[in-house]
mmCIF file of C-alpha atoms and ligand atoms in Angstrom:
data_model
loop_
_atom_site.group_PDB
_atom_site.id
_atom_site.type_symbol
_atom_site.label_atom_id
_atom_site.label_comp_id
_atom_site.label_asym_id
_atom_site.label_seq_id
_atom_site.Cartn_x
_atom_site.Cartn_y
_atom_site.Cartn_z
ATOM 1 C CA UNK U 228 -42.785 46.168 -22.590
ATOM 2 C CA UNK U 229 -40.180 46.326 -20.015
ATOM 3 C CA UNK U 230 -37.158 48.625 -19.560
ATOM 4 C CA UNK U 231 -35.857 50.925 -22.367
ATOM 5 C CA UNK U 232 -32.515 52.913 -22.216
ATOM 6 C CA UNK U 233 -32.438 55.333 -24.976
ATOM 7 C CA UNK U 234 -29.304 57.274 -25.872
ATOM 8 C CA UNK U 235 -28.231 57.893 -22.274
ATOM 9 C CA UNK U 236 -25.130 60.007 -21.718
ATOM 10 C CA UNK U 237 -23.433 60.769 -18.486
ATOM 11 C CA UNK U 238 -20.352 62.467 -17.751
ATOM 12 C CA UNK U 239 -18.339 63.345 -14.545
ATOM 13 C CA UNK U 240 -16.288 66.394 -15.084
ATOM 14 C CA UNK U 241 -14.214 65.300 -18.318
ATOM 15 C CA UNK U 242 -14.875 61.654 -17.873
ATOM 16 C CA UNK U 243 -17.739 60.319 -20.185
ATOM 17 C CA UNK U 244 -18.945 57.298 -18.102
ATOM 18 C CA UNK U 245 -21.947 56.726 -20.646
ATOM 19 C CA UNK U 246 -21.813 57.694 -24.105
ATOM 20 C CA UNK U 247 -25.255 57.288 -26.129
ATOM 21 C CA UNK U 248 -26.076 53.918 -24.396
ATOM 22 C CA UNK U 249 -29.190 52.306 -25.778
ATOM 23 C CA UNK U 250 -30.881 48.798 -25.187
ATOM 24 C CA UNK U 251 -33.893 47.174 -23.989
ATOM 25 C CA UNK U 252 -34.843 44.616 -21.401
ATOM 26 C CA UNK U 253 -38.155 42.823 -22.241
ATOM 27 C CA UNK U 254 -40.416 41.861 -19.372
ATOM 28 C CA UNK U 255 -39.223 38.448 -17.985
ATOM 29 C CA UNK U 256 -35.920 38.651 -19.547
ATOM 30 C CA UNK U 257 -32.457 38.475 -18.057
ATOM 31 C CA UNK U 258 -29.833 40.843 -19.596
ATOM 32 C CA UNK U 259 -26.234 40.720 -18.619
ATOM 33 C CA UNK U 260 -24.299 43.950 -19.150
ATOM 34 C CA UNK U 261 -20.650 42.780 -19.647
ATOM 35 C CA UNK U 262 -17.434 44.843 -19.983
ATOM 36 C CA UNK U 263 -14.206 45.587 -18.344
ATOM 37 C CA UNK U 264 -13.583 47.619 -15.215
ATOM 38 C CA UNK U 265 -14.372 51.332 -15.829
ATOM 39 C CA UNK U 266 -16.717 50.727 -18.789
ATOM 40 C CA UNK U 267 -19.638 52.398 -16.939
ATOM 41 C CA UNK U 268 -21.718 49.513 -15.770
ATOM 42 C CA UNK U 269 -22.093 50.835 -12.010
ATOM 43 C CA UNK U 270 -23.038 54.448 -13.510
ATOM 44 C CA UNK U 271 -25.635 52.660 -15.649
ATOM 45 C CA UNK U 272 -27.283 50.845 -12.785
ATOM 46 C CA UNK U 273 -27.164 54.208 -10.834
ATOM 47 C CA UNK U 274 -28.866 55.985 -13.817
ATOM 48 C CA UNK U 275 -31.667 53.242 -14.105
ATOM 49 C CA UNK U 276 -32.117 53.183 -10.265
ATOM 50 C CA UNK U 277 -32.503 56.963 -10.363
ATOM 51 C CA UNK U 278 -29.565 57.597 -8.080
ATOM 52 C CA UNK U 279 -27.937 59.542 -11.062
ATOM 53 C CA UNK U 280 -29.419 61.764 -13.514
ATOM 54 C CA UNK U 281 -28.340 61.324 -17.168
ATOM 55 C CA UNK U 282 -27.074 64.397 -18.864
ATOM 56 C CA UNK U 283 -29.140 63.365 -22.079
ATOM 57 C CA UNK U 284 -31.317 60.504 -23.102
ATOM 58 C CA UNK U 285 -34.188 58.604 -21.401
ATOM 59 C CA UNK U 286 -34.876 55.636 -19.303
ATOM 60 C CA UNK U 287 -38.469 54.342 -19.602
ATOM 61 C CA UNK U 288 -40.577 51.606 -18.080
ATOM 62 C CA UNK U 289 -43.307 50.198 -20.299
ATOM 63 C CA UNK U 290 -43.022 53.121 -22.491
ATOM 64 C CA UNK U 291 -43.163 55.944 -19.844
ATOM 65 C CA UNK U 292 -40.155 58.080 -18.771
ATOM 66 C CA UNK U 293 -38.777 57.420 -15.273
ATOM 67 C CA UNK U 294 -36.625 60.635 -15.352
ATOM 68 C CA UNK U 295 -39.137 62.348 -13.150
ATOM 69 C CA UNK U 296 -39.739 59.434 -10.782
ATOM 70 C CA UNK U 297 -37.833 59.268 -7.408
ATOM 71 C CA UNK U 298 -35.583 56.079 -6.885
ATOM 72 C CA UNK U 299 -37.839 54.420 -4.256
ATOM 73 C CA UNK U 300 -40.918 55.029 -6.420
ATOM 74 C CA UNK U 301 -39.572 53.149 -9.290
ATOM 75 C CA UNK U 302 -40.264 49.638 -7.912
ATOM 76 C CA UNK U 303 -36.659 48.369 -8.710
ATOM 77 C CA UNK U 304 -34.587 46.319 -6.513
ATOM 78 C CA UNK U 305 -30.614 46.278 -6.430
ATOM 79 C CA UNK U 306 -28.388 43.381 -5.215
ATOM 80 C CA UNK U 307 -24.666 44.405 -4.816
ATOM 81 C CA UNK U 308 -21.465 42.243 -4.544
ATOM 82 C CA UNK U 309 -20.865 42.770 -0.735
ATOM 83 C CA UNK U 310 -24.873 42.243 0.022
ATOM 84 C CA UNK U 311 -24.981 45.022 2.258
ATOM 85 C CA UNK U 312 -26.756 43.011 4.963
ATOM 86 C CA UNK U 313 -27.255 44.345 8.407
ATOM 87 C CA UNK U 314 -24.797 42.211 10.350
ATOM 88 C CA UNK U 315 -26.391 42.907 13.794
ATOM 89 C CA UNK U 316 -29.844 41.740 12.770
ATOM 90 C CA UNK U 317 -30.932 38.218 12.013
ATOM 91 C CA UNK U 318 -32.121 36.722 8.689
ATOM 92 C CA UNK U 319 -35.940 37.743 9.426
ATOM 93 C CA UNK U 320 -35.019 41.156 10.369
ATOM 94 C CA UNK U 321 -32.760 41.799 7.412
ATOM 95 C CA UNK U 322 -35.544 40.745 4.867
ATOM 96 C CA UNK U 323 -38.468 42.048 6.879
ATOM 97 C CA UNK U 324 -36.946 45.677 7.219
ATOM 98 C CA UNK U 325 -37.719 46.577 3.640
ATOM 99 C CA UNK U 326 -41.271 45.147 3.652
ATOM 100 C CA UNK U 327 -42.082 47.028 6.645
ATOM 101 C CA UNK U 328 -40.824 50.288 5.125
ATOM 102 C CA UNK U 329 -43.315 49.564 2.394
ATOM 103 C CA UNK U 330 -45.991 49.681 4.874
ATOM 104 C CA UNK U 331 -46.827 45.755 5.116
ATOM 105 C CA UNK U 332 -48.561 44.547 8.227
ATOM 106 C CA UNK U 333 -47.137 41.879 10.291
ATOM 107 C CA UNK U 334 -49.062 38.888 8.882
ATOM 108 C CA UNK U 335 -48.206 39.896 5.297
ATOM 109 C CA UNK U 336 -44.564 40.221 6.139
ATOM 110 C CA UNK U 337 -44.543 36.895 7.873
ATOM 111 C CA UNK U 338 -46.094 35.188 4.824
ATOM 112 C CA UNK U 339 -43.839 36.903 2.454
ATOM 113 C CA UNK U 340 -40.682 35.949 4.421
ATOM 114 C CA UNK U 341 -41.704 32.342 4.355
ATOM 115 C CA UNK U 342 -42.274 32.469 0.581
ATOM 116 C CA UNK U 343 -38.884 34.006 -0.240
ATOM 117 C CA UNK U 344 -36.787 32.002 2.130
ATOM 118 C CA UNK U 345 -38.436 28.806 0.473
ATOM 119 C CA UNK U 346 -37.604 30.354 -2.725
ATOM 120 C CA UNK U 347 -33.764 30.481 -1.973
ATOM 121 C CA UNK U 348 -33.645 27.268 -0.052
ATOM 122 C CA UNK U 349 -33.286 28.912 3.355
ATOM 123 C CA UNK U 350 -36.294 27.643 5.097
ATOM 124 C CA UNK U 351 -35.993 27.677 8.839
ATOM 125 C CA UNK U 352 -33.020 30.146 8.713
ATOM 126 C CA UNK U 353 -35.305 33.225 10.080
ATOM 127 C CA UNK U 354 -33.577 33.504 13.418
ATOM 128 C CA UNK U 355 -29.976 32.874 12.361
ATOM 129 C CA UNK U 356 -27.581 35.776 12.863
ATOM 130 C CA UNK U 357 -25.979 37.022 9.645
ATOM 131 C CA UNK U 358 -22.458 36.540 11.185
ATOM 132 C CA UNK U 359 -23.228 32.724 11.539
ATOM 133 C CA UNK U 360 -23.953 32.064 7.849
ATOM 134 C CA UNK U 361 -21.593 31.128 5.102
ATOM 135 C CA UNK U 362 -20.835 33.344 2.111
ATOM 136 C CA UNK U 363 -23.233 31.344 -0.153
ATOM 137 C CA UNK U 364 -25.980 31.625 2.538
ATOM 138 C CA UNK U 365 -25.551 35.236 2.951
ATOM 139 C CA UNK U 366 -25.603 35.694 -0.704
ATOM 140 C CA UNK U 367 -29.129 33.910 -0.665
ATOM 141 C CA UNK U 368 -30.423 36.111 2.082
ATOM 142 C CA UNK U 369 -29.428 39.070 -0.066
ATOM 143 C CA UNK U 370 -31.236 37.563 -2.941
ATOM 144 C CA UNK U 371 -34.448 36.886 -0.859
ATOM 145 C CA UNK U 372 -34.228 40.421 0.587
ATOM 146 C CA UNK U 373 -34.004 41.846 -2.895
ATOM 147 C CA UNK U 374 -36.775 39.739 -4.191
ATOM 148 C CA UNK U 375 -39.167 40.252 -1.251
ATOM 149 C CA UNK U 376 -40.685 43.448 -2.382
ATOM 150 C CA UNK U 377 -41.477 41.719 -5.885
ATOM 151 C CA UNK U 378 -39.395 44.305 -7.780
ATOM 152 C CA UNK U 379 -40.542 45.030 -11.373
ATOM 153 C CA UNK U 380 -36.687 44.976 -12.322
ATOM 154 C CA UNK U 381 -33.916 43.421 -10.294
ATOM 155 C CA UNK U 382 -30.450 44.812 -11.034
ATOM 156 C CA UNK U 383 -27.657 42.449 -9.796
ATOM 157 C CA UNK U 384 -24.056 44.176 -9.638
ATOM 158 C CA UNK U 385 -21.318 41.517 -9.623
ATOM 159 C CA UNK U 386 -23.520 39.609 -6.915
ATOM 160 C CA UNK U 387 -21.102 36.617 -6.918
ATOM 161 C CA UNK U 388 -17.906 38.473 -7.079
ATOM 162 C CA UNK U 389 -16.477 37.737 -3.650
ATOM 163 C CA UNK U 390 -17.292 33.953 -3.689
ATOM 164 C CA UNK U 391 -14.912 31.252 -4.663
ATOM 165 C CA UNK U 392 -15.140 29.555 -8.017
ATOM 166 C CA UNK U 393 -16.947 26.354 -7.277
ATOM 167 C CA UNK U 394 -19.606 28.197 -5.096
ATOM 168 C CA UNK U 395 -20.006 30.697 -7.619
ATOM 169 C CA UNK U 396 -20.777 28.146 -10.501
ATOM 170 C CA UNK U 397 -23.375 26.524 -8.228
ATOM 171 C CA UNK U 398 -25.081 29.744 -7.087
ATOM 172 C CA UNK U 399 -25.110 31.125 -10.742
ATOM 173 C CA UNK U 400 -26.971 28.019 -11.666
ATOM 174 C CA UNK U 401 -29.347 28.335 -8.853
ATOM 175 C CA UNK U 402 -29.795 32.151 -9.247
ATOM 176 C CA UNK U 403 -30.731 31.572 -12.932
ATOM 177 C CA UNK U 404 -33.433 29.040 -12.109
ATOM 178 C CA UNK U 405 -34.908 31.113 -9.496
ATOM 179 C CA UNK U 406 -35.116 34.312 -11.718
ATOM 180 C CA UNK U 407 -36.388 32.128 -14.549
ATOM 181 C CA UNK U 408 -39.161 30.571 -12.482
ATOM 182 C CA UNK U 409 -40.333 33.836 -11.272
ATOM 183 C CA UNK U 410 -40.078 35.366 -14.855
ATOM 184 C CA UNK U 411 -38.188 38.113 -12.989
ATOM 185 C CA UNK U 412 -37.091 41.042 -15.206
ATOM 186 C CA UNK U 413 -33.355 41.311 -14.469
ATOM 187 C CA UNK U 414 -30.056 43.124 -15.430
ATOM 188 C CA UNK U 415 -26.873 41.308 -14.210
ATOM 189 C CA UNK U 416 -23.873 43.390 -14.297
ATOM 190 C CA UNK U 417 -20.459 41.441 -14.577
ATOM 191 C CA UNK U 418 -16.947 41.613 -16.018
ATOM 192 C CA UNK U 419 -16.937 37.859 -16.376
ATOM 193 C CA UNK U 420 -18.051 36.602 -19.643
ATOM 194 C CA UNK U 421 -18.648 33.051 -18.399
ATOM 195 C CA UNK U 422 -21.067 34.291 -15.690
ATOM 196 C CA UNK U 423 -22.777 36.579 -18.156
ATOM 197 C CA UNK U 424 -22.995 33.697 -20.905
ATOM 198 C CA UNK U 425 -24.397 31.301 -18.178
ATOM 199 C CA UNK U 426 -27.277 33.429 -16.874
ATOM 200 C CA UNK U 427 -28.243 35.871 -19.459
ATOM 201 C CA UNK U 428 -30.804 35.508 -22.329
ATOM 202 C CA UNK U 429 -29.140 38.420 -24.051
ATOM 203 C CA UNK U 430 -25.749 40.211 -23.370
ATOM 204 C CA UNK U 431 -24.935 43.818 -23.727
ATOM 205 C CA UNK U 432 -21.114 44.221 -24.211
ATOM 206 C CA UNK U 433 -19.796 47.670 -23.224
ATOM 207 C CA UNK U 434 -16.441 49.321 -23.430
ATOM 208 C CA UNK U 435 -15.618 53.103 -22.642
ATOM 209 C CA UNK U 436 -19.130 54.017 -21.918
ATOM 210 C CA UNK U 437 -20.466 52.688 -25.160
ATOM 211 C CA UNK U 438 -22.662 49.617 -26.117
ATOM 212 C CA UNK U 439 -20.385 47.687 -28.438
ATOM 213 C CA UNK U 440 -22.463 44.551 -29.218
ATOM 214 C CA UNK U 441 -26.027 42.988 -28.209
ATOM 215 C CA UNK U 442 -27.068 39.519 -28.648
ATOM 216 C CA UNK U 443 -27.903 36.121 -27.207
ATOM 217 C CA UNK U 444 -24.703 34.558 -25.603
ATOM 218 C CA UNK U 445 -24.420 32.104 -28.496
ATOM 219 C CA UNK U 446 -24.673 34.830 -31.042
ATOM 220 C CA UNK U 447 -22.189 36.911 -29.479
ATOM 221 C CA UNK U 448 -19.723 34.145 -29.121
ATOM 222 C CA UNK U 449 -20.295 32.848 -32.601
ATOM 223 C CA UNK U 450 -20.041 36.152 -34.287
ATOM 224 C CA UNK U 451 -18.089 38.959 -32.375
ATOM 225 C CA UNK U 452 -18.456 41.976 -34.526
ATOM 226 C CA UNK U 453 -15.251 43.889 -33.477
ATOM 227 C CA UNK U 454 -11.819 43.155 -32.223
ATOM 228 C CA UNK U 455 -12.608 44.349 -28.785
ATOM 229 C CA UNK U 456 -15.350 41.740 -28.307
ATOM 230 C CA UNK U 457 -13.244 38.880 -29.746
ATOM 231 C CA UNK U 458 -10.338 39.715 -27.157
ATOM 232 C CA UNK U 459 -12.703 40.249 -24.406
ATOM 233 C CA UNK U 460 -14.277 36.856 -24.968
ATOM 234 C CA UNK U 461 -10.718 35.259 -25.017
ATOM 235 C CA UNK U 462 -10.734 34.723 -28.810
ATOM 236 C CA UNK U 463 -7.106 35.714 -29.197
ATOM 237 C CA UNK U 464 -6.048 33.865 -32.464
ATOM 238 C CA UNK U 465 -6.150 37.177 -34.476
ATOM 239 C CA UNK U 466 -3.671 37.604 -37.334
ATOM 240 C CA UNK U 467 -3.529 40.288 -39.850
ATOM 241 C CA UNK U 468 -4.207 39.718 -43.488
ATOM 242 C CA UNK U 469 -4.929 41.421 -46.779
ATOM 243 C CA UNK U 470 -8.101 40.292 -48.768
ATOM 244 C CA UNK U 471 -8.399 40.138 -52.622
ATOM 245 C CA UNK U 472 -10.931 38.578 -55.014
ATOM 246 C CA UNK U 473 -9.823 35.750 -57.303
ATOM 247 C CA UNK U 474 -12.115 34.032 -59.628
ATOM 248 C CA UNK U 475 -15.102 35.392 -57.602
ATOM 249 C CA UNK U 476 -13.959 33.872 -54.366
ATOM 250 C CA UNK U 477 -12.318 35.927 -51.488
ATOM 251 C CA UNK U 478 -8.785 34.951 -50.497
ATOM 252 C CA UNK U 479 -6.985 36.471 -47.499
ATOM 253 C CA UNK U 480 -3.233 36.286 -47.657
ATOM 254 C CA UNK U 481 -1.929 35.872 -44.298
ATOM 255 C CA UNK U 482 1.337 34.728 -42.556
ATOM 256 C CA UNK U 483 -0.373 31.280 -42.367
ATOM 257 C CA UNK U 484 -1.006 31.345 -46.225
ATOM 258 C CA UNK U 485 -4.032 32.176 -48.195
ATOM 259 C CA UNK U 486 -7.243 31.476 -46.579
ATOM 260 C CA UNK U 487 -10.518 31.220 -48.587
ATOM 261 C CA UNK U 488 -13.319 32.727 -46.822
ATOM 262 C CA UNK U 489 -17.163 33.242 -47.480
ATOM 263 C CA UNK U 490 -18.273 36.869 -48.259
ATOM 264 C CA UNK U 491 -16.807 39.732 -50.083
ATOM 265 C CA UNK U 492 -13.883 41.477 -48.477
ATOM 266 C CA UNK U 493 -10.962 43.609 -49.695
ATOM 267 C CA UNK U 494 -7.853 45.299 -48.361
ATOM 268 C CA UNK U 495 -6.361 44.928 -44.991
ATOM 269 C CA UNK U 496 -8.163 43.335 -42.120
ATOM 270 C CA UNK U 497 -8.075 40.783 -39.087
ATOM 271 C CA UNK U 498 -8.857 37.177 -39.464
ATOM 272 C CA UNK U 499 -10.162 35.524 -36.164
ATOM 273 C CA UNK U 500 -9.268 31.875 -36.100
ATOM 274 C CA UNK U 501 -11.510 30.020 -33.594
ATOM 275 C CA UNK U 502 -10.051 27.728 -31.001
ATOM 276 C CA UNK U 503 -11.908 24.853 -32.361
ATOM 277 C CA UNK U 504 -10.549 25.291 -35.720
ATOM 278 C CA UNK U 505 -7.647 22.822 -35.916
ATOM 279 C CA UNK U 506 -7.658 18.994 -36.690
ATOM 280 C CA UNK U 507 -4.699 16.720 -35.978
ATOM 281 C CA UNK U 508 -4.812 15.172 -39.485
ATOM 282 C CA UNK U 509 -2.792 15.702 -42.658
ATOM 283 C CA UNK U 510 -5.617 16.552 -45.056
ATOM 284 C CA UNK U 511 -7.904 19.444 -45.830
ATOM 285 C CA UNK U 512 -7.497 22.788 -47.261
ATOM 286 C CA UNK U 513 -5.045 24.502 -44.977
ATOM 287 C CA UNK U 514 -2.215 22.441 -43.695
ATOM 288 C CA UNK U 515 0.220 23.904 -41.273
ATOM 289 C CA UNK U 516 3.375 22.922 -39.605
ATOM 290 C CA UNK U 517 2.930 23.682 -35.974
ATOM 291 C CA UNK U 518 5.404 23.468 -33.031
ATOM 292 C CA UNK U 519 3.648 22.607 -29.765
ATOM 293 C CA UNK U 520 4.800 25.028 -27.118
ATOM 294 C CA UNK U 521 2.623 24.031 -24.110
ATOM 295 C CA UNK U 522 -0.673 22.402 -23.287
ATOM 296 C CA UNK U 523 -2.961 22.677 -20.324
ATOM 297 C CA UNK U 524 -5.428 20.166 -19.111
ATOM 298 C CA UNK U 525 -9.079 21.560 -18.562
ATOM 299 C CA UNK U 526 -11.277 18.684 -17.839
ATOM 300 C CA UNK U 527 -13.065 17.586 -21.113
ATOM 301 C CA UNK U 528 -10.796 19.552 -23.364
ATOM 302 C CA UNK U 529 -7.117 20.455 -23.417
ATOM 303 C CA UNK U 530 -5.835 23.849 -24.676
ATOM 304 C CA UNK U 531 -2.550 23.893 -26.656
ATOM 305 C CA UNK U 532 -0.444 26.751 -27.697
ATOM 306 C CA UNK U 533 1.456 26.390 -30.995
ATOM 307 C CA UNK U 534 3.978 28.335 -32.900
ATOM 308 C CA UNK U 535 2.894 28.343 -36.506
ATOM 309 C CA UNK U 536 4.739 30.438 -39.229
ATOM 310 C CA UNK U 537 5.927 32.808 -36.327
ATOM 311 C CA UNK U 538 2.422 33.337 -34.778
ATOM 312 C CA UNK U 539 1.333 31.976 -31.466
ATOM 313 C CA UNK U 540 -2.091 30.308 -31.734
ATOM 314 C CA UNK U 541 -4.111 28.702 -29.213
ATOM 315 C CA UNK U 542 -6.480 25.665 -30.042
ATOM 316 C CA UNK U 543 -8.594 23.201 -28.064
ATOM 317 C CA UNK U 544 -8.806 19.678 -28.399
ATOM 318 C CA UNK U 545 -10.567 16.832 -26.705
ATOM 319 C CA UNK U 546 -8.456 16.007 -23.666
ATOM 320 C CA UNK U 547 -7.823 12.280 -24.909
ATOM 321 C CA UNK U 548 -5.897 13.595 -27.882
ATOM 322 C CA UNK U 549 -2.388 12.720 -27.350
ATOM 323 C CA UNK U 550 -0.038 15.964 -27.739
ATOM 324 C CA UNK U 551 3.637 16.183 -26.751
ATOM 325 C CA UNK U 552 5.202 19.381 -25.931
ATOM 326 C CA UNK U 553 8.087 20.530 -28.152
ATOM 327 C CA UNK U 554 6.990 18.230 -31.016
ATOM 328 C CA UNK U 555 6.251 19.533 -34.385
ATOM 329 C CA UNK U 556 2.899 18.370 -35.851
ATOM 330 C CA UNK U 557 0.825 18.946 -39.012
ATOM 331 C CA UNK U 558 -2.334 20.605 -38.278
ATOM 332 C CA UNK U 559 -5.295 21.241 -40.665
ATOM 333 C CA UNK U 560 -7.515 24.366 -40.261
ATOM 334 C CA UNK U 561 -11.033 24.274 -41.351
ATOM 335 C CA UNK U 562 -11.621 27.855 -42.840
ATOM 336 C CA UNK U 563 -15.322 27.236 -43.404
ATOM 337 C CA UNK U 564 -16.436 26.915 -39.885
ATOM 338 C CA UNK U 565 -13.766 28.368 -37.979
ATOM 339 C CA UNK U 566 -12.394 31.488 -39.565
ATOM 340 C CA UNK U 567 -14.090 35.030 -39.376
ATOM 341 C CA UNK U 568 -13.165 38.344 -40.675
ATOM 342 C CA UNK U 569 -13.035 41.299 -38.248
ATOM 343 C CA UNK U 570 -12.555 44.878 -39.140
HETATM 344 P P1 LIG W 657 -16.092 48.560 -12.308
HETATM 345 O O1 LIG W 657 -16.391 47.391 -12.969
HETATM 346 O O2 LIG W 657 -14.674 48.644 -11.959
HETATM 347 O O3 LIG W 657 -17.036 48.870 -11.118
HETATM 348 P P2 LIG W 657 -17.675 50.273 -14.005
HETATM 349 O O4 LIG W 657 -17.799 49.448 -15.412
HETATM 350 O O5 LIG W 657 -18.745 49.949 -13.148
HETATM 351 O O6 LIG W 657 -16.392 49.865 -13.287
HETATM 352 P P3 LIG W 657 -18.059 53.049 -13.419
HETATM 353 O O7 LIG W 657 -18.052 52.792 -12.146
HETATM 354 O O8 LIG W 657 -19.574 53.216 -13.988
HETATM 355 O O9 LIG W 657 -17.407 51.752 -14.229
HETATM 356 O O10 LIG W 657 -17.177 54.204 -14.037
HETATM 357 C C1 LIG W 657 -17.177 54.669 -15.316
HETATM 358 C C2 LIG W 657 -16.239 55.772 -15.582
HETATM 359 O O11 LIG W 657 -16.841 56.946 -14.876
HETATM 360 C C3 LIG W 657 -14.993 55.439 -14.725
HETATM 361 O O12 LIG W 657 -13.974 56.170 -15.452
HETATM 362 C C4 LIG W 657 -14.929 56.109 -13.415
HETATM 363 O O13 LIG W 657 -13.771 56.630 -13.015
HETATM 364 C C5 LIG W 657 -15.806 57.291 -13.756
HETATM 365 N N1 LIG W 657 -16.832 57.719 -12.615
HETATM 366 C C6 LIG W 657 -17.654 57.034 -12.180
HETATM 367 N N2 LIG W 657 -18.428 57.663 -11.173
HETATM 368 C C7 LIG W 657 -17.679 58.877 -11.085
HETATM 369 C C8 LIG W 657 -17.948 59.969 -10.117
HETATM 370 N N3 LIG W 657 -18.935 60.114 -9.154
HETATM 371 N N4 LIG W 657 -16.955 61.016 -10.277
HETATM 372 C C9 LIG W 657 -16.029 60.966 -11.090
HETATM 373 N N5 LIG W 657 -16.068 59.928 -11.944
HETATM 374 C C10 LIG W 657 -16.766 58.955 -12.064
#
């Protein structure tokens, strides 16, 4: 039950914006659609909302196709990055507008207004002009407005894009809490993997109009299935290797040496070395001489870039680990937990 996108294709002239896109959003689930600019995210939302008709494929709600249903009859809500609030109306009028259009009477509108303003923490803001509100408050009004008609599905298109980082993080947390408490079925579109991971039950990674990987944030981060996803998630310790089987085990010959991995592989491939793979002690299976090029402090962790056998590799350590730039160190890599093979 919920939304099903089935083999949806949409082209504009020669540009294929969506290319056989399929995934589902279960009732009460928050699914993030994550991908770089131009990958087809906005077109996908337009197709789901009914603003664009797919060339082929189907969009269905609870098992019934929506292709013959007009946008305003689908019962879906949309929230954009720029909020599209009416600047000349106050908070009450902005939210009440859509409810009146739906035919609600005055007392119903008043009651619903109070409910949604409480929900987003803006109790008592009814009379305030939009122009007097902060960016974060405007974002909450936009959320209240999109939730007020109780949409079956709420689509959020880069809703926090224009806010500064600290505010974005706080609102993201609040937004997640509100949507989860309501068991609101939602699609959250973003190009920011941290945002997608923080809010979503599942993530749909897209590139060039195609779905590349679907899974929980934990699963996608732990096991990217392609080079594109690894790079997009910032996992950029990627080195080429040639796999061979020796005595029943798989060894991959790389510029760092031979790495023993689980699973059966043969031929040329790419090895992903995860940023948490390195240890600063001179023991273990894979010992490497590493020159520390630079380090940057990131709060609880620090990120360090090393030159190792001609490869630039980035690792993360707890911030209290002492690392001196320019020094050559001996690192050990844990091939079991931290090395993956990508095609
Ligand atoms: P962004 O994150 O930059 O908004 P997006 O992932 O939302 O990008 P879309 O806006 O869906 O991507 O665009 C996907 C592709 O389809 C792009 O190559 C875009 O140029 C093209 N496209 C989208 N709408 C139209 C249109 N109306 N006419 C022609 N081409 C279009």
